[in-house]
CSV table of C-alpha atoms in Angstrom, one decimal:
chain,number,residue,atom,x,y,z
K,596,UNK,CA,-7.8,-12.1,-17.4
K,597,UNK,CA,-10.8,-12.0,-15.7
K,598,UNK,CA,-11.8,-9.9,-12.2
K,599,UNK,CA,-12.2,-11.9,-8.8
K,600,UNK,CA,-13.3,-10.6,-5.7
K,601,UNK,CA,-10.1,-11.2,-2.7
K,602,UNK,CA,-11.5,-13.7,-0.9
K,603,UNK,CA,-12.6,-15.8,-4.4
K,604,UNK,CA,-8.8,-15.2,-5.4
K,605,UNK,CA,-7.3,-16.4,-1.6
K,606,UNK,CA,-9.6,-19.4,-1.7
K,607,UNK,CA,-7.7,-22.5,-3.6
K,608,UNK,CA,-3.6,-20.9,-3.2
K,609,UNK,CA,-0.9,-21.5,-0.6
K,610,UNK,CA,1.7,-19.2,-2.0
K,611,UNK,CA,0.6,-16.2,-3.2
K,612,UNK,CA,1.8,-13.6,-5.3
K,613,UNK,CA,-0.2,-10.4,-5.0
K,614,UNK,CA,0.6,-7.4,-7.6
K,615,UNK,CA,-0.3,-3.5,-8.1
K,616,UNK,CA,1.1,-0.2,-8.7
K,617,UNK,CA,2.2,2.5,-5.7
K,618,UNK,CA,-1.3,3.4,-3.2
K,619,UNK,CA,-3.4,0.4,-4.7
K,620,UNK,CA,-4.0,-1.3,-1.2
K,621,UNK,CA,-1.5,-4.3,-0.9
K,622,UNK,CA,0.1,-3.5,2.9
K,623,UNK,CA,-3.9,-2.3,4.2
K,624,UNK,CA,-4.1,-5.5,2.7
K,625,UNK,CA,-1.9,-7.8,4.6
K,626,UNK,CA,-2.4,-5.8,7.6
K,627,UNK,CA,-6.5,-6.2,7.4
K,628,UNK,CA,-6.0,-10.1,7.1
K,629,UNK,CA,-3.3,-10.5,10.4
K,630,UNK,CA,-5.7,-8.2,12.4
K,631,UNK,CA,-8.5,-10.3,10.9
K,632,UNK,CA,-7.0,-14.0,11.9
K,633,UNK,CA,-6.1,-12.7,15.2
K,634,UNK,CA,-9.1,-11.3,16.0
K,635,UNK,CA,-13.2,-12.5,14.8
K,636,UNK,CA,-12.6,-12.9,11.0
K,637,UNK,CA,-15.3,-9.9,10.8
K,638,UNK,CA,-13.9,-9.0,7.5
K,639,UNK,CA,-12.9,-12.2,5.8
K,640,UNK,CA,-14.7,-15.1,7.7
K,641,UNK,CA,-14.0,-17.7,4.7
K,642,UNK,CA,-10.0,-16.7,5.4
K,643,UNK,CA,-10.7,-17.2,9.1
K,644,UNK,CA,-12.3,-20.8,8.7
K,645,UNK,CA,-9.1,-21.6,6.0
K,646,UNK,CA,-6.2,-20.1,8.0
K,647,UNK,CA,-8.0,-19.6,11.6
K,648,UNK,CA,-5.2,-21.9,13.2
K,649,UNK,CA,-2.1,-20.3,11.7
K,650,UNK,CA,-0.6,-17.2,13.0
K,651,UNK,CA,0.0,-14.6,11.2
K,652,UNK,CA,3.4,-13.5,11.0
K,653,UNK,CA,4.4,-10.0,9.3
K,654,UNK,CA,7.6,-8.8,8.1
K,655,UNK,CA,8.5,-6.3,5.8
K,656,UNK,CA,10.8,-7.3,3.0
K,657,UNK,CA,12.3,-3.9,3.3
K,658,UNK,CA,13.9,-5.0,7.1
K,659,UNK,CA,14.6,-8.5,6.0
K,660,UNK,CA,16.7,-7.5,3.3
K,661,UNK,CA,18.7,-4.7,5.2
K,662,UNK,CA,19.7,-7.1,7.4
K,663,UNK,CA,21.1,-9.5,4.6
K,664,UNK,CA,23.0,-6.1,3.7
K,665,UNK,CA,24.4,-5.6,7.0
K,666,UNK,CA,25.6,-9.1,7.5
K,667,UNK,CA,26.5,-9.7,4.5
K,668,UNK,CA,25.0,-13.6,4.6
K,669,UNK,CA,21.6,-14.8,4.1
K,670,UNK,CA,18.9,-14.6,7.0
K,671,UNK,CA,16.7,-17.5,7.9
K,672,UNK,CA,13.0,-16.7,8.5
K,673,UNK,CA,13.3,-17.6,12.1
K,674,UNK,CA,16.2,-15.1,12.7
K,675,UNK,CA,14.6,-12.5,11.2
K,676,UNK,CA,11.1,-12.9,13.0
K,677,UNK,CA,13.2,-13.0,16.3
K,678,UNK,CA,15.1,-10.3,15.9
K,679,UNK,CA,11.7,-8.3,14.5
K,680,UNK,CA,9.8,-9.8,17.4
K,681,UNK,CA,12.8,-10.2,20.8
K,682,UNK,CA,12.7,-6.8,21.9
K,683,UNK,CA,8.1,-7.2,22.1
K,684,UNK,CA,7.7,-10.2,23.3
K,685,UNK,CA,9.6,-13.1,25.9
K,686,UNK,CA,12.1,-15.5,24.6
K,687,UNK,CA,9.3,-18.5,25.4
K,688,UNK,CA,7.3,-16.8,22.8
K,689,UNK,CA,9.4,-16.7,19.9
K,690,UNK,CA,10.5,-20.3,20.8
K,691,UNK,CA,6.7,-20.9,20.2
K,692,UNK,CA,7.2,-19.0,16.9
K,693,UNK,CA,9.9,-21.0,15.8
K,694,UNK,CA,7.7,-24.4,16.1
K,695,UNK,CA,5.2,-23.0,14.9
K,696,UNK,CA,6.9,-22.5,12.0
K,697,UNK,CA,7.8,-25.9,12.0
K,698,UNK,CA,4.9,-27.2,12.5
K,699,UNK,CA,3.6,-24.9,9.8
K,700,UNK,CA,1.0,-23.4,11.5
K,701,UNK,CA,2.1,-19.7,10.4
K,702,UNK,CA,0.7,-17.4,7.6
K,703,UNK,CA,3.3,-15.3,6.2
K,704,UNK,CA,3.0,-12.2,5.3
K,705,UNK,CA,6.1,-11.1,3.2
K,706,UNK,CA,5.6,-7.1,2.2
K,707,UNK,CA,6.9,-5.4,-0.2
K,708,UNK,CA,9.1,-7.5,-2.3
K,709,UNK,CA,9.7,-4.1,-4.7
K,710,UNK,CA,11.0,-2.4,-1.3
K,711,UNK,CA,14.7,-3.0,-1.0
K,712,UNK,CA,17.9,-0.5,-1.5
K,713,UNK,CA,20.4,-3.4,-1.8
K,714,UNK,CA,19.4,-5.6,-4.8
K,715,UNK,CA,21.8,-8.2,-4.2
K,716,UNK,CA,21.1,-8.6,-0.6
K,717,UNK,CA,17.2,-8.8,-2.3
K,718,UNK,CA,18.0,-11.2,-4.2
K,719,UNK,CA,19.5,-13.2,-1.7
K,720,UNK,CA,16.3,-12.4,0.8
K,721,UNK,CA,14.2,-13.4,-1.9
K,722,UNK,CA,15.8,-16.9,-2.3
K,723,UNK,CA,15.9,-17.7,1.4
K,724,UNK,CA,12.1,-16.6,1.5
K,725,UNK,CA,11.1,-19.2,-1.3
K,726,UNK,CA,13.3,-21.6,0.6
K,727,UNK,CA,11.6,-21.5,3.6
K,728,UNK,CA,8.4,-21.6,1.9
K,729,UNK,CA,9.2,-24.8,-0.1
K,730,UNK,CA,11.1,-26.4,3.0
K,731,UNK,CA,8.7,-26.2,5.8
K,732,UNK,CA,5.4,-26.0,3.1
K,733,UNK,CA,3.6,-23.3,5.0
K,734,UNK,CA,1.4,-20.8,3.1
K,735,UNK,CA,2.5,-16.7,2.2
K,736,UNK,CA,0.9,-13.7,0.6
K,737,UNK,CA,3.5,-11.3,-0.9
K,738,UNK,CA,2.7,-8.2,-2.4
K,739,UNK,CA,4.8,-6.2,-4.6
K,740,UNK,CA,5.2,-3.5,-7.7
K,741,UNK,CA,5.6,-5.6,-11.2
K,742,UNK,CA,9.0,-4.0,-12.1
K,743,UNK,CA,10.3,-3.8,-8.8
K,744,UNK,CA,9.9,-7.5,-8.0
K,745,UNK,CA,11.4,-8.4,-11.8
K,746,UNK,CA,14.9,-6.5,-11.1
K,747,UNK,CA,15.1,-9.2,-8.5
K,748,UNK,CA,14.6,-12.8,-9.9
K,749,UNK,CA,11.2,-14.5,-10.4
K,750,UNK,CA,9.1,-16.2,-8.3
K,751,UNK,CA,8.4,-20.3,-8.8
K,752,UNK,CA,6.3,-20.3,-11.3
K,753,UNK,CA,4.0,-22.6,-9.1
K,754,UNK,CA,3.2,-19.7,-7.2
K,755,UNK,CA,-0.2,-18.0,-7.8
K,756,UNK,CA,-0.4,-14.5,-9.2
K,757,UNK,CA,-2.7,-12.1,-9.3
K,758,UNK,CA,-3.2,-8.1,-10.0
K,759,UNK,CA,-5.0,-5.7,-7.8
K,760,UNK,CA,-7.8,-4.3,-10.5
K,761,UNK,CA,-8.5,-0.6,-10.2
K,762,UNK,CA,-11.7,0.6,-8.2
K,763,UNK,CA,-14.4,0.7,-10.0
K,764,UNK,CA,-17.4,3.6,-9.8
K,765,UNK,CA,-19.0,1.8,-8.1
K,766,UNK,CA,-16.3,0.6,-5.2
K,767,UNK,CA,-15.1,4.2,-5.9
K,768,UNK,CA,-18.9,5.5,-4.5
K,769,UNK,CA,-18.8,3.0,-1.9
K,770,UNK,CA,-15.1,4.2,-0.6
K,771,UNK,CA,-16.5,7.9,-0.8
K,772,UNK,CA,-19.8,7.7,0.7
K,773,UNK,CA,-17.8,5.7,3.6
K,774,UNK,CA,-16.2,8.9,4.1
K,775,UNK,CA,-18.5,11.2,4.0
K,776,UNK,CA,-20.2,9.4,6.5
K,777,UNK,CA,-18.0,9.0,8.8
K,778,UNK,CA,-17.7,12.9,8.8
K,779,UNK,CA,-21.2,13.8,9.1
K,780,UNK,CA,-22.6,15.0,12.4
K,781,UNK,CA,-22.7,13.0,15.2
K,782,UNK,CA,-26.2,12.5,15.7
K,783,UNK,CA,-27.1,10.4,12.7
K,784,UNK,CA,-30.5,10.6,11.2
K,785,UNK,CA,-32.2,10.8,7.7
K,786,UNK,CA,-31.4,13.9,6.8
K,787,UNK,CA,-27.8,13.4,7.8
K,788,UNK,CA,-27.8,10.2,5.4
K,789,UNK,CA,-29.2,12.1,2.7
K,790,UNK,CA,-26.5,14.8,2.9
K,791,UNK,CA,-24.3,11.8,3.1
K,792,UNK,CA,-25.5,10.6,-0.4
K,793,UNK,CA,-26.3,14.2,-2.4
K,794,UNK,CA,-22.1,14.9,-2.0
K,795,UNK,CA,-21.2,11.3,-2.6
K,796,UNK,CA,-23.6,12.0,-5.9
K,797,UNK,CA,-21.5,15.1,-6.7
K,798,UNK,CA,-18.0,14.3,-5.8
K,799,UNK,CA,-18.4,11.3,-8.3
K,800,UNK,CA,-20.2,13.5,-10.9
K,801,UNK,CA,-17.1,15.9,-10.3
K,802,UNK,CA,-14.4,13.1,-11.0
K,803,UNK,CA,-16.6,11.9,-14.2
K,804,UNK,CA,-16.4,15.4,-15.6
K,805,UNK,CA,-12.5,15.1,-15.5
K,806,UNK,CA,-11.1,11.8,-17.3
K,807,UNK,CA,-7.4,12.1,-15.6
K,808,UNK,CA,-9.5,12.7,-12.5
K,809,UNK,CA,-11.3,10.2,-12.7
K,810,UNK,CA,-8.4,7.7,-13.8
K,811,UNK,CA,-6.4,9.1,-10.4
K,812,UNK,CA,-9.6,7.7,-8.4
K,813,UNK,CA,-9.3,4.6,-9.1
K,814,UNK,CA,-6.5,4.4,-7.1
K,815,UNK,CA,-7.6,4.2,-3.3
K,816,UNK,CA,-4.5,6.1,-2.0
K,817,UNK,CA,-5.2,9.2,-4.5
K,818,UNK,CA,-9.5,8.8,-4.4
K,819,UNK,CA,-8.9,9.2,-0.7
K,820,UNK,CA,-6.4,12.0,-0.9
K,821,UNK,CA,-9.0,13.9,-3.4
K,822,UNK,CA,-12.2,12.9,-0.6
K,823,UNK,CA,-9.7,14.6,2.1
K,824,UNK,CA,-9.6,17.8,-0.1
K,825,UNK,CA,-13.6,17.9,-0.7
K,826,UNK,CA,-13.8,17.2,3.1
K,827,UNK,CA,-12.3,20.3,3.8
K,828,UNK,CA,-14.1,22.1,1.6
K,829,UNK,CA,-11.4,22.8,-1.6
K,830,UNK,CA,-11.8,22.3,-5.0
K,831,UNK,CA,-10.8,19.3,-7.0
K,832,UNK,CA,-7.5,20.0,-8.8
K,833,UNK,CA,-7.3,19.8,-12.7
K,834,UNK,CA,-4.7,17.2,-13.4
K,835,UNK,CA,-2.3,17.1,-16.6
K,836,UNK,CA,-3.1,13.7,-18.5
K,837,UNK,CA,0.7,13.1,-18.3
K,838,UNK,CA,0.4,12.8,-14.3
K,839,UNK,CA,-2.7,10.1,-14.7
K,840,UNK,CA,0.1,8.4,-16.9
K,841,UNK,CA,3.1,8.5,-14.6
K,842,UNK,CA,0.8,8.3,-11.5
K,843,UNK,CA,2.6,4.8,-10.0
K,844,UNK,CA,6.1,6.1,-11.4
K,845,UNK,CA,7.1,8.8,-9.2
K,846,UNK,CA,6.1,12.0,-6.8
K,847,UNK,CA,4.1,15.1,-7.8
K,848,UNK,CA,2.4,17.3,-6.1
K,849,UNK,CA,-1.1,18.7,-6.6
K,850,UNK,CA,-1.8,22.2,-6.4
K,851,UNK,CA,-5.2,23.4,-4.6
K,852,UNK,CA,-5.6,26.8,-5.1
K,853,UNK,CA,-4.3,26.8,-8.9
K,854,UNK,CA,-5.9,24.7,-11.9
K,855,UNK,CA,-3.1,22.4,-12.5
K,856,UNK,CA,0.0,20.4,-11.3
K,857,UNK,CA,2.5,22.4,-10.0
K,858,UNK,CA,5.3,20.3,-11.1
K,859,UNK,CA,6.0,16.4,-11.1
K,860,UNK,CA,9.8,15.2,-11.2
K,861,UNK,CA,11.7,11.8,-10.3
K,862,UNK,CA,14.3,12.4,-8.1
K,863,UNK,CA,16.3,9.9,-5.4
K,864,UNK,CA,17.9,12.7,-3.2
K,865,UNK,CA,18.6,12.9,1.1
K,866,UNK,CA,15.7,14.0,3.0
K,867,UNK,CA,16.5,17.5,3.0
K,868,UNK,CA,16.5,18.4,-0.4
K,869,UNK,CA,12.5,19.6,-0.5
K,870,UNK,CA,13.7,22.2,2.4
K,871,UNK,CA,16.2,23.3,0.5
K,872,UNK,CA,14.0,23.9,-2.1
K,873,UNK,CA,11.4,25.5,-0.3
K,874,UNK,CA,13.9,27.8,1.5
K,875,UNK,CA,15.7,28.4,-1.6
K,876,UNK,CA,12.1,30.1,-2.4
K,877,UNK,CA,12.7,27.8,-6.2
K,878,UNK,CA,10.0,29.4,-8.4
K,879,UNK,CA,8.4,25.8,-9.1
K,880,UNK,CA,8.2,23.4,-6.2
K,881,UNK,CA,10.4,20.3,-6.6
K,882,UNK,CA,10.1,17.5,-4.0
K,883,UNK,CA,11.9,14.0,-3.4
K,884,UNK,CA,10.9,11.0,-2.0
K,885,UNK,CA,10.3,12.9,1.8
K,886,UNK,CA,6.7,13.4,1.0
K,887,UNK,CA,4.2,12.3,2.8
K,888,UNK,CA,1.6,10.0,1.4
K,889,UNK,CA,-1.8,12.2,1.4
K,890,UNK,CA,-0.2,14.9,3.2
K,891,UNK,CA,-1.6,18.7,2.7
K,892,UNK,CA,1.9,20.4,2.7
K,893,UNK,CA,2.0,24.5,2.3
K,894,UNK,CA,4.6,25.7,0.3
K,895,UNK,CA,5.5,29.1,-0.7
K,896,UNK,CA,1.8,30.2,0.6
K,897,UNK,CA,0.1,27.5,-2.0
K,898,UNK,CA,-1.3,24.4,-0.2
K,899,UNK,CA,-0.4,21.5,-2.0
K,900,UNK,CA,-1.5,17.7,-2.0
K,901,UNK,CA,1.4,15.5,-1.8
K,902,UNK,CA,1.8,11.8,-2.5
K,903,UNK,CA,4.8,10.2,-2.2
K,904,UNK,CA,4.8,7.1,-4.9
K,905,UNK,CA,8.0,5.3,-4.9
K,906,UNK,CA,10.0,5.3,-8.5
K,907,UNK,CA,12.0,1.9,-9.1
């Protein structure tokens, strides 16, 4: 196995199989290169001059599927794009769709093949998706979590796979100072830049200091989560090794003004179960899956990180 940068790994595949744990990137992803094609390929020019004709055309396995659920048949592409897309644009428009689609001209963007409650009606979705892709020959990225894509069937094995590497330092520095920047005073000048760099120097010489830290940061969703704290001005959390471990299996929450996790559990509970908890006054904080991704939450007068990362 050997590390690629995207647009190396896009370059030579028409069907396209992207992988990575919870937070990693993979819907920014496919929402960077739709905005991309349908505006200057700023960010991916060598995608723009591959796939600058097609359109772009997102869905999100999560809606396809339901659907199967409800009606208890499979779901063409084309039905499912008009009935995403009918109630934004004009009938003429998603005729256009349709032959365009035909005409393969159309760059699909299939997310979240893990993201499904009904795994039959997945596993129908997923064989009408590979369907249309064979039949009408027209190119698709689709991202998805390893073991929730494998409870589901496999992909042709002529598809092209790859895994989202973790960030390293330095992308990790680059992500960071980024921020930073974008925070500093309005009116930029040296000095500002060089503030910019000294706590980009020390918010990575913090995370190096802490291993489990620093495995958490090489996650965008979580480095960004622990930037957002330094922003406003808390300390880093200590994290238990067994929550760098179990980081893309479930929920956990981060406590800011303690030196560890507060507690991490599994659970797959309605969407009131964490405000029964919290006005239950439990003596440890036990969430579900209602979290917020990167949202500071205050609970029983502690402010706590929370990120919600899906369990399969």
């Amino acid at each position: 196995m050997r590390r690629l940068s995207l647009v190396e790994w896009l370059g030579d595949g028409e069907r396209l199989a992207l992988l990575g744990d919870a937070g990693c990137g993979k819907s920014t992803l496919l929402r960077v290169i739709a905005l991309d094609l349908l505006y200057r390929h700023a960010h991916f020019p060598e995608v723009g001059s591959r796939w600058g004709q097609h359109f772009p055309v997102y869905i999100p396995f999560a809606r396809w599927s339901s659907h199967v659920a409800r009606d208890g048949n499979p779901i063409c592409i084309k039905e499912i794009v008009r009935r995403s897309l009918e109630q934004l644009l004009t009938s003429s428009i998603v005729d256009l769709l349709d032959r365009a689609i035909d005409d393969q001209r159309v760059l699909l963007l299939i997310d979240g093949l893990d993201e499904w409650s009904s795994e039959q009606a997945a596993r129908v979705t997923l064989s009408a998706l590979v369907v249309t892709v064979e039949a009408h020959d027209v190119p698709v990225i689709v991202p998805g979590r390893p073991r929730g894509l494998s409870r589901i069937g496999a992909l042709p094995a002529g598809w092209k796979r790859g895994t989202i590497a973790p960030l390293a330092a330095v992308q990790q520095a680059s992500i960071t100072g980024g921020w930073f920047g974008r925070y500093a005073s309005s009116a930029v000048d040296d000095a500002d830049v060089s503030e910019t760099k000294l706590r980009t120097s020390r918010f990575m010489a913090e995370l190096a200091r802490d291993a489990n830290l620093g495995t958490l940061a090489t996650v965008p969703l979580l480095l960004i989560g622990l930037v957002t704290l330094a922003l406003r001005g808390q300390i880093l959390p200590r994290v238990d090794s067994s929550v760098s471990q179990l980081a893309g299996n479930g929920i956990y929450f981060l406590s800011l003004k303690g030196t560890s996790m507060v507690r991490y559990v599994e659970l797959s509970t309605d969407h009131q179960f964490f405000m029964r908890c919290a006005n239950e006054r439990y003596r440890e904080i036990v969430v579900d899956q209602v979290a917020t991704s990167g949202a500071l939450l205050q609970v029983h007068g502690k402010v706590c990180l929370a990120f919600e990362l899906k369990r399969f």
